[in-house]
Each structure stands twice: as C-alpha cells, then as structure tokens.
Amino acid sequence: MPRRYDPERRQRIIDAAIRVAEEQGIGALTHRVVARAADVPLGSTTYHFASLDDLLVAALRQVCGEAGTTVEGWTEYLDRDEPLADRIADLLRAYMDDERHGRVRMEYELYLAALRRPALSPVAAAWLDSTLDVLGRYTDPGTARTLSALIDGMLLQLLLTGRPFDRAAVRAELARVTGEQPAERPRTSDG
Amino acid sequence: MPRRYDPERRQRIIDAAIRVAEEQGIGALTHRVVARAADVPLGSTTYHFASLDDLLVAALRQVCGEAGTTVEGWTEYLDRDEPLADRIADLLRAYMDDERHGRVRMEYELYLAALRRPALSPVAAAWLDSTLDVLGRYTDPGTARTLSALIDGMLLQLLLTGRPFDRAAVRAELARVTGEQPAERPRTSDG
Amino acid sequence: MPRRYDPERRQRIIDAAIRVAEEQGIGALTHRVVARAADVPLGSTTYHFASLDDLLVAALRQVCGEAGTTVEGWTEYLDRDEPLADRIADLLRAYMDDERHGRVRMEYELYLAALRRPALSPVAAAWLDSTLDVLGRYTDPGTARTLSALIDGMLLQLLLTGRPFDRAAVRAELARVTGEQPAERPRTSDG
Amino acid sequence: MPRRYDPERRQRIIDAAIRVAEEQGIGALTHRVVARAADVPLGSTTYHFASLDDLLVAALRQVCGEAGTTVEGWTEYLDRDEPLADRIADLLRAYMDDERHGRVRMEYELYLAALRRPALSPVAAAWLDSTLDVLGRYTDPGTARTLSALIDGMLLQLLLTGRPFDRAAVRAELARVTGEQPAERPRTSDG
DNA sequence: GATGAATGAGAATTCATTCAT
DNA sequence: TATGAATGAATTCTCATTCAT
C-alpha cells in the first residue's frame, strides 16, 4: 500500500496532533496516537519530528500562530469605541464560547506544559509577548502587563472550575485594572 | 512485633509521591518511581492505593492541606501593618523563593492535570477556594477574586518565562487592583 | 495462557541469553530474542533484568562461573607430571576442541564486550584474576601473568584466523615463556 | 561548476565513520550517525556505500592502511639500538598513549566484530599479518609470532582492566619471549 | 495482610533500506 | 547523480495492574 510522496505529510501530522490534544488532552499525545489520527505510519511521525518535544513545539507554535491570526479577530473587538474593559470582556466571551471551550482548554494545556518541558518555554514566552503587544496598542505597558496576567488567571480559573462565563463579572475584574467605572458612566479619572 | 497494619507505610508513600511530583513533575508519578522514592516494595504502593489516580489525589489533597497549614505562614505576612499590595508582594516573594519554587510549580501542574482529570477537579477547586478564603479576610470578596486571578496569572507567567521575581513590579500590579498608591510614604528605591 | 509462578524463570533467561550469544553472537542479544529463546514473555526479561547490561553481566558472570567450575577440569591437566608448557598446551587443546569452538568464541565475545560496556569491566577483570590465580599455583606470578596474556593473545588470534589448533606450535610459544626446551631433553640453558 | 562525481564526499564519509567508531564504538556506526558526523545528507551515505558493512569495511581497511603508515612510526622506535624488549615496550607505551587510546580500543573492537562478521575477517587477518611482518624484520618468525600474541594479550588485558601502562612490567614480559635479561646493568628492583 | 513475580500493552526512538524525484 | 522522504521492523525500557503465595 504505497503512499509515497505526500508533500503535506508534515503539516497533516501537526494538525492531527492538535486535534488529538484538543480531544484527548496533551497527555494522550504519543507518536502512536498521532500517527493513527494523521493516518500515516508510525515511522513517519518520528521522521518528521525526531522527538515528541519537537512535535509539541510545532503544535504549540501553530496554535499560537493561528491565535495570532486571530489577532485580526481580536482587533475586531478591541478597535471598538467602548471602555477597554468592555471590549476585552466581549473578546474573552467570544474566545470562551462554548464551542471553543475545548480549544481554549487545549491552548492552556499546551501553554502550561511549558512548566515541565523547557523546549516549550520559548514558544510560551513568545505567545505571552505577542499578547502583551496587542494589549499594548490599547493601553500603557504597565496596564497591559497586569491585564495579561489577570486574563490568564481568570481564564485558567474558569476552565478549572467549569463555571460559565459571566461577562459582567469578568468586565468588573478587568475594570479594576483599567480603572474604568463598573458600567455606564466612564469617568476615567484615574489616568 | 510485626504490625499487621502499618499506617506509617501509607503516609510514607504519600510523602514520597509529593517529593517525586515536586522534583520530577506529576507526569513522573508512577508506582515504581514512588515505591523507589519511599523505599517500599512495589506491591505496597498498589496495595495501599488501588490506582495511580488514588495516589495522586491523596498526595495533592495533602499538599493542599499542608498549604492550609501554610496559610498560617501566609497570615504572618498578611497580618502586618502595611498596604495590602505590599503584604501580598512580600508573601509572594517568600512563596516563590528558590527553595519553594518546585512546590509552586507543582501546584500549577495540578491545575494543568485537573483540566483533564475529573478526579482532580475538586482538589484544584478546593485549593482555589482556600486562596480566596484567605484573601477574603483582608479585603472585600470582589477584590479578593480579582487578586486571586491576578496572582495566579502572575505566578504562572513568572514560572513559564523563568524570569526572576521582581517585587516592585509585582507590587505595582497588585496595587492596581487594591487601588493603593504605587508606594506612598516610604521612599524606597523601588524604581 | 497463564504460566504464573515459575521460580527458575530468571535462570532460564540467563541460560537462553548464553545460548543466543553462542549461536548468534553477542550482537543478537536483545530482549526480544532472548525472550523468544527462553519462551517467556518479553516483559519478563525486562522485569528480571532492568537493562540489557544487567543481563549481559549475569550471563558473563555465569559463563565465568561455569568456566570456573571447569577449573577443576583445568587441574586435571595442570596437575600432571610434565613440563608446564605441555600441560597448558593440552589444556588449551581440550578447551579449543572443535565442539567447544563456538563456546570459546562466545566467551571471548563477552570478554571483549567489556571494551565498550563499563558494566562488564569488573566481571572481565575478575575472570582475568581468577585465571592468574590458577596459573599462579603452578609457576611464579610474573610467569603466570605473561602466560595469561600470551594465552589470551593466542586464542584470540586462533579464533580470528580460523586456523586449526596446532598443539606443537602452541606448546612452543608457551615454552618460550616458561623457558622449557621445545620437547624431549629439557636443557634449560636459557635462564 | 557542480561536480558530477565528488570523491571527497566518499572520503569524508569514511573519515567520519572512523571518528565515530573511535569515539562511540563500532556498534554506534549507523548511517544516520555517520551522516551527521560527516555533515552530509543521509542519502549520501547509502549512496556511496550500499550497505553498512561496506562502510564498515572501507573504514577499517583505511584504519589498517593508516596503521601501515604508522608502521613508519613504529620503525622509529624499533630501529633504535637497544634490546628488542625495550624497543617494543617504548613503542607500546607510545601506542597506548592516552590520545591514541580510542584508536587502540577500536582496533580490538575490530577483532571482536570480526569474530562474527565474515566480511571483517580478512581485514582483521590483514591487520594481524602486518603486525607480524613488522616484528619479523627484527627477530625470527617464531619469536615474532609469540611476541605478536603476547602483545595482543597484554594490550587487551590493559584495555579491559583499565590499568595504567606500566612500562617496566611490559618490558619484563616481552623479555621473557625475546630471552633478554630482565634489565641488564640497571639494578632495578624488579622482584 | 502484604508482596514479589508476572505480563501484555505501549512508550519513545533508531534504524537500514528503498524509492520518487 | 544525488537526496529527502518514506516506512515497517525492531530497539530498549516503563508501566499499571493482576495474582499466587
């Protein structure tokens, strides 16, 4: 059953890895499982990715890249004419959409995996920086940094507790950092 | 005088499991590794803990329990007479001490693991709640929740990037939530 | 097909390893091959011998032990009332018997394997020492050491070239070290 | 001006193979490892050497050839005006120099490999013969043969035990074969 | 009760070789 | 001619769990 010469083999393996991570968790990412999901022989995965870490890095990089593309989607929310807390809250609500829940969980799994896999650290750090960049376009660097940490914490806790996304609550927490009033009359006296 | 039932054995296994999880990660928790670390026969670990998950849960529950004990240590910092942001910043600095680094990392690994293992969800949730409880003694619930998320995000980002703990930066981020001025009277060389 | 509780399992694995090494060479010693030869499941070999090195050490140790038992056989030759060179030559002829050729080759393979496997070094060194011991019972230490090296060199070269064992030639070489005359009239004017 | 046929490529692969064999052992000789060491694409090694054995033979043949060149180095020692045992002892001391240790070990690995791989037998035999040839220029054939075996045995035992080279001891053993006095005028405390 | 042995599945890798280009 | 890709077999080793004693 010869299936030689498949130029997109490598890409298909990465896609399969992301799919597996999303459906079964990062712990299920093994050469075998990925090979089966990508419908390629086992040796093919190890040929293209000498080690599992290599595959993980490629997957995380792609996830970040896709999310990076989504930055366009982000600006769709962030460019609006509202208090920043509202804009981010809307963005996060869209991000944490029920449909996307599995996806986000997987993204945090890959992200947290860097805790133990040094190979992933640079990618995770790069992702963090790009997040900071985007936020930095809409506020000062200090606020951006705080918002970034707060968002990471909030999403992680949401994922952990399984509580539904509460836009008002999230908005309120963000507003504490942006200094914006809870809702209607944005007085922005904080600077 | 051979004891029929040896409760210490069980405890020793748990302690070894925690040690292993701290040093090598939750992923390294296997019957064999724990048995070796506890210096007990392999069969002993499977005897006392029917499955690996049982052992993991027992270990993490104990970690949270100890952390509860540590809450005493927390209050040592939090009961002081300073702006809350300063008190928390000092607490976190102590918490992220090099020596305790492995412990903190393990706690975030617990988060990671809980994302996929239902058995761990309650443990992670309890841990989160206990954090909220403690903070709630020193501020209103809303601020406590925001601080909790912010702290989780900051620590996670610190662990991921490997950047050193910067007390001034952390203090500044916390102050944004507590609403306290960056550093009122004490003209510390904060930068 | 349960075959639980087989108290001689470990020994059978060692025996199988030796058999495999003799028939197919040390390079063919793999967990799989040995398991098949011993008629045990693959996991059984790795249970009893955590690493291949462990198995090799056990095999080499046993080979030396058996040969050590053969020391009795050695004395059968060495205790005779002849010039030492003759006694050793006869011993080596018996040792290199056609039937034993594969066995000896395997012994040298295991012996030489220590060149690259530090784990085998102590066993190889012990074997060498025991050889020295035996020879030392029949001559002075210096001669014993030289004889030991000469014998190792001769046997190795014989195995390599595949030349038949030539008792007269071997005896002559040994006599150069023992200082004994080539054959009948020992004049020993050589010093 | 791309050369259709690049003989240097082939040579570079052989050199890399020798380097690998010296440093990591003959067992580490694989297409991949050699290709990496030679900094050529994997396909290049299989293109120039149809099978691994071909590469191994080419490499070892070159080693022996170089050793032939080294014979010039040998004569540097052997042509001196001293007892033969001294000359050989000095030669061996230089030969077993730390720097050359890996090379010598590889030569004995060649012996080991030749025990099972017919393709290597001629190479090993040629190496042995060249040794005999050189020695034959300085003594009678019988002594040369004995010296050759003794040297092989001594070096092998030195490599196996890891003991340091002891010139006096080696000289003494050689002298037993050459018939030269242990150390004529210099009253060494040989025991 | 406690445990050493057992085992089958699966882990990550490495590999020699083939082959389409 | 030269080579990157492909692949199936095999490598060592780890593992959770079961079970006879």
Short mmCIF file of N, CA and C in Angstrom, two decimals, chain D residues 70-120:
data_model
loop_
_atom_site.label_atom_id
_atom_site.label_comp_id
_atom_site.label_asym_id
_atom_site.label_seq_id
_atom_site.Cartn_x
_atom_site.Cartn_y
_atom_site.Cartn_z
N THR D 70 51.56 4.10 9.89
CA THR D 70 52.07 4.20 11.25
C THR D 70 53.26 3.28 11.45
N VAL D 71 53.33 2.24 10.63
CA VAL D 71 54.48 1.35 10.74
C VAL D 71 55.76 2.18 10.64
N GLU D 72 55.71 3.21 9.82
CA GLU D 72 56.84 4.12 9.78
C GLU D 72 57.10 4.64 11.19
N GLY D 73 56.03 5.01 11.86
CA GLY D 73 56.19 5.46 13.23
C GLY D 73 56.76 4.35 14.10
N TRP D 74 56.35 3.13 13.80
CA TRP D 74 56.85 2.01 14.59
C TRP D 74 58.36 1.88 14.43
N THR D 75 58.76 1.92 13.17
CA THR D 75 60.20 1.72 12.93
C THR D 75 61.02 2.78 13.65
N GLU D 76 60.43 3.92 13.81
CA GLU D 76 61.13 4.95 14.56
C GLU D 76 61.59 4.41 15.91
N TYR D 77 60.73 3.59 16.51
CA TYR D 77 61.09 3.00 17.80
C TYR D 77 61.94 1.75 17.61
N LEU D 78 61.52 0.93 16.63
CA LEU D 78 62.13 -0.40 16.51
C LEU D 78 63.54 -0.36 15.94
N ASP D 79 63.87 0.71 15.25
CA ASP D 79 65.19 0.77 14.64
C ASP D 79 66.27 1.21 15.62
N ARG D 80 65.90 1.53 16.80
CA ARG D 80 66.90 2.02 17.76
C ARG D 80 67.88 0.92 18.16
N ASP D 81 68.87 1.32 18.87
CA ASP D 81 69.92 0.38 19.25
C ASP D 81 69.78 0.01 20.73
N GLU D 82 68.81 -0.84 20.99
CA GLU D 82 68.54 -1.28 22.37
C GLU D 82 68.07 -2.71 22.30
N PRO D 83 67.94 -3.36 23.45
CA PRO D 83 67.31 -4.69 23.44
C PRO D 83 65.91 -4.57 22.84
N LEU D 84 65.51 -5.59 22.10
CA LEU D 84 64.22 -5.55 21.42
C LEU D 84 63.07 -5.32 22.41
N ALA D 85 63.16 -5.95 23.56
CA ALA D 85 62.08 -5.80 24.56
C ALA D 85 61.91 -4.33 24.92
N ASP D 86 63.01 -3.63 25.03
CA ASP D 86 62.91 -2.21 25.36
C ASP D 86 62.29 -1.42 24.22
N ARG D 87 62.74 -1.77 23.02
CA ARG D 87 62.20 -1.03 21.88
C ARG D 87 60.69 -1.24 21.76
N ILE D 88 60.26 -2.48 21.91
CA ILE D 88 58.82 -2.74 21.79
C ILE D 88 58.07 -2.09 22.95
N ALA D 89 58.64 -2.17 24.12
CA ALA D 89 57.97 -1.56 25.27
C ALA D 89 57.77 -0.07 25.04
N ASP D 90 58.78 0.58 24.51
CA ASP D 90 58.64 2.01 24.23
C ASP D 90 57.56 2.24 23.16
N LEU D 91 57.60 1.39 22.15
CA LEU D 91 56.61 1.52 21.09
C LEU D 91 55.20 1.38 21.66
N LEU D 92 55.00 0.36 22.49
CA LEU D 92 53.67 0.13 23.04
C LEU D 92 53.26 1.29 23.95
N ARG D 93 54.21 1.80 24.68
CA ARG D 93 53.87 2.92 25.55
C ARG D 93 53.36 4.10 24.72
N ALA D 94 54.05 4.35 23.61
CA ALA D 94 53.59 5.45 22.74
C ALA D 94 52.24 5.09 22.13
N TYR D 95 52.09 3.82 21.81
CA TYR D 95 50.88 3.35 21.15
C TYR D 95 49.66 3.48 22.07
N MET D 96 49.90 3.20 23.33
CA MET D 96 48.80 3.24 24.30
C MET D 96 48.64 4.62 24.94
N ASP D 97 49.36 5.56 24.36
CA ASP D 97 49.22 6.93 24.82
C ASP D 97 47.75 7.29 24.95
N ASP D 98 47.46 8.11 25.93
CA ASP D 98 46.07 8.49 26.18
C ASP D 98 45.36 8.93 24.90
N GLU D 99 46.10 9.69 24.12
CA GLU D 99 45.48 10.24 22.93
C GLU D 99 45.07 9.15 21.95
N ARG D 100 45.90 8.12 21.90
CA ARG D 100 45.65 7.06 20.93
C ARG D 100 44.79 5.93 21.52
N HIS D 101 44.44 6.08 22.75
CA HIS D 101 43.72 5.03 23.45
C HIS D 101 42.48 4.59 22.67
N GLY D 102 41.72 5.58 22.23
CA GLY D 102 40.49 5.27 21.50
C GLY D 102 40.78 4.47 20.24
N ARG D 103 41.85 4.83 19.58
CA ARG D 103 42.19 4.13 18.36
C ARG D 103 42.52 2.66 18.65
N VAL D 104 43.33 2.45 19.68
CA VAL D 104 43.70 1.07 20.00
C VAL D 104 42.47 0.26 20.38
N ARG D 105 41.63 0.87 21.18
CA ARG D 105 40.42 0.17 21.58
C ARG D 105 39.60 -0.22 20.34
N MET D 106 39.54 0.70 19.40
CA MET D 106 38.78 0.40 18.20
C MET D 106 39.39 -0.78 17.45
N GLU D 107 40.71 -0.86 17.46
CA GLU D 107 41.33 -1.98 16.76
C GLU D 107 40.94 -3.31 17.40
N TYR D 108 40.81 -3.31 18.70
CA TYR D 108 40.37 -4.56 19.34
C TYR D 108 38.89 -4.79 19.16
N GLU D 109 38.17 -3.71 19.01
CA GLU D 109 36.76 -3.88 18.67
C GLU D 109 36.64 -4.53 17.30
N LEU D 110 37.55 -4.16 16.43
CA LEU D 110 37.55 -4.78 15.11
C LEU D 110 37.70 -6.29 15.27
N TYR D 111 38.62 -6.71 16.12
CA TYR D 111 38.77 -8.14 16.39
C TYR D 111 37.43 -8.72 16.82
N LEU D 112 36.83 -8.06 17.78
CA LEU D 112 35.57 -8.56 18.31
C LEU D 112 34.53 -8.69 17.20
N ALA D 113 34.43 -7.65 16.39
CA ALA D 113 33.42 -7.67 15.33
C ALA D 113 33.74 -8.76 14.32
N ALA D 114 35.02 -8.95 14.05
CA ALA D 114 35.40 -9.92 13.03
C ALA D 114 35.06 -11.34 13.46
N LEU D 115 34.93 -11.54 14.77
CA LEU D 115 34.60 -12.88 15.25
C LEU D 115 33.27 -13.36 14.67
N ARG D 116 32.40 -12.41 14.33
CA ARG D 116 31.07 -12.80 13.87
C ARG D 116 30.76 -12.36 12.46
N ARG D 117 31.49 -11.35 11.96
CA ARG D 117 31.16 -10.86 10.64
C ARG D 117 32.22 -11.29 9.64
N PRO D 118 31.86 -12.22 8.80
CA PRO D 118 32.83 -12.73 7.82
C PRO D 118 33.45 -11.62 7.00
N ALA D 119 32.69 -10.57 6.71
CA ALA D 119 33.23 -9.51 5.87
C ALA D 119 34.45 -8.87 6.51
N LEU D 120 34.53 -8.94 7.82
CA LEU D 120 35.63 -8.27 8.51
C LEU D 120 36.83 -9.19 8.72
#
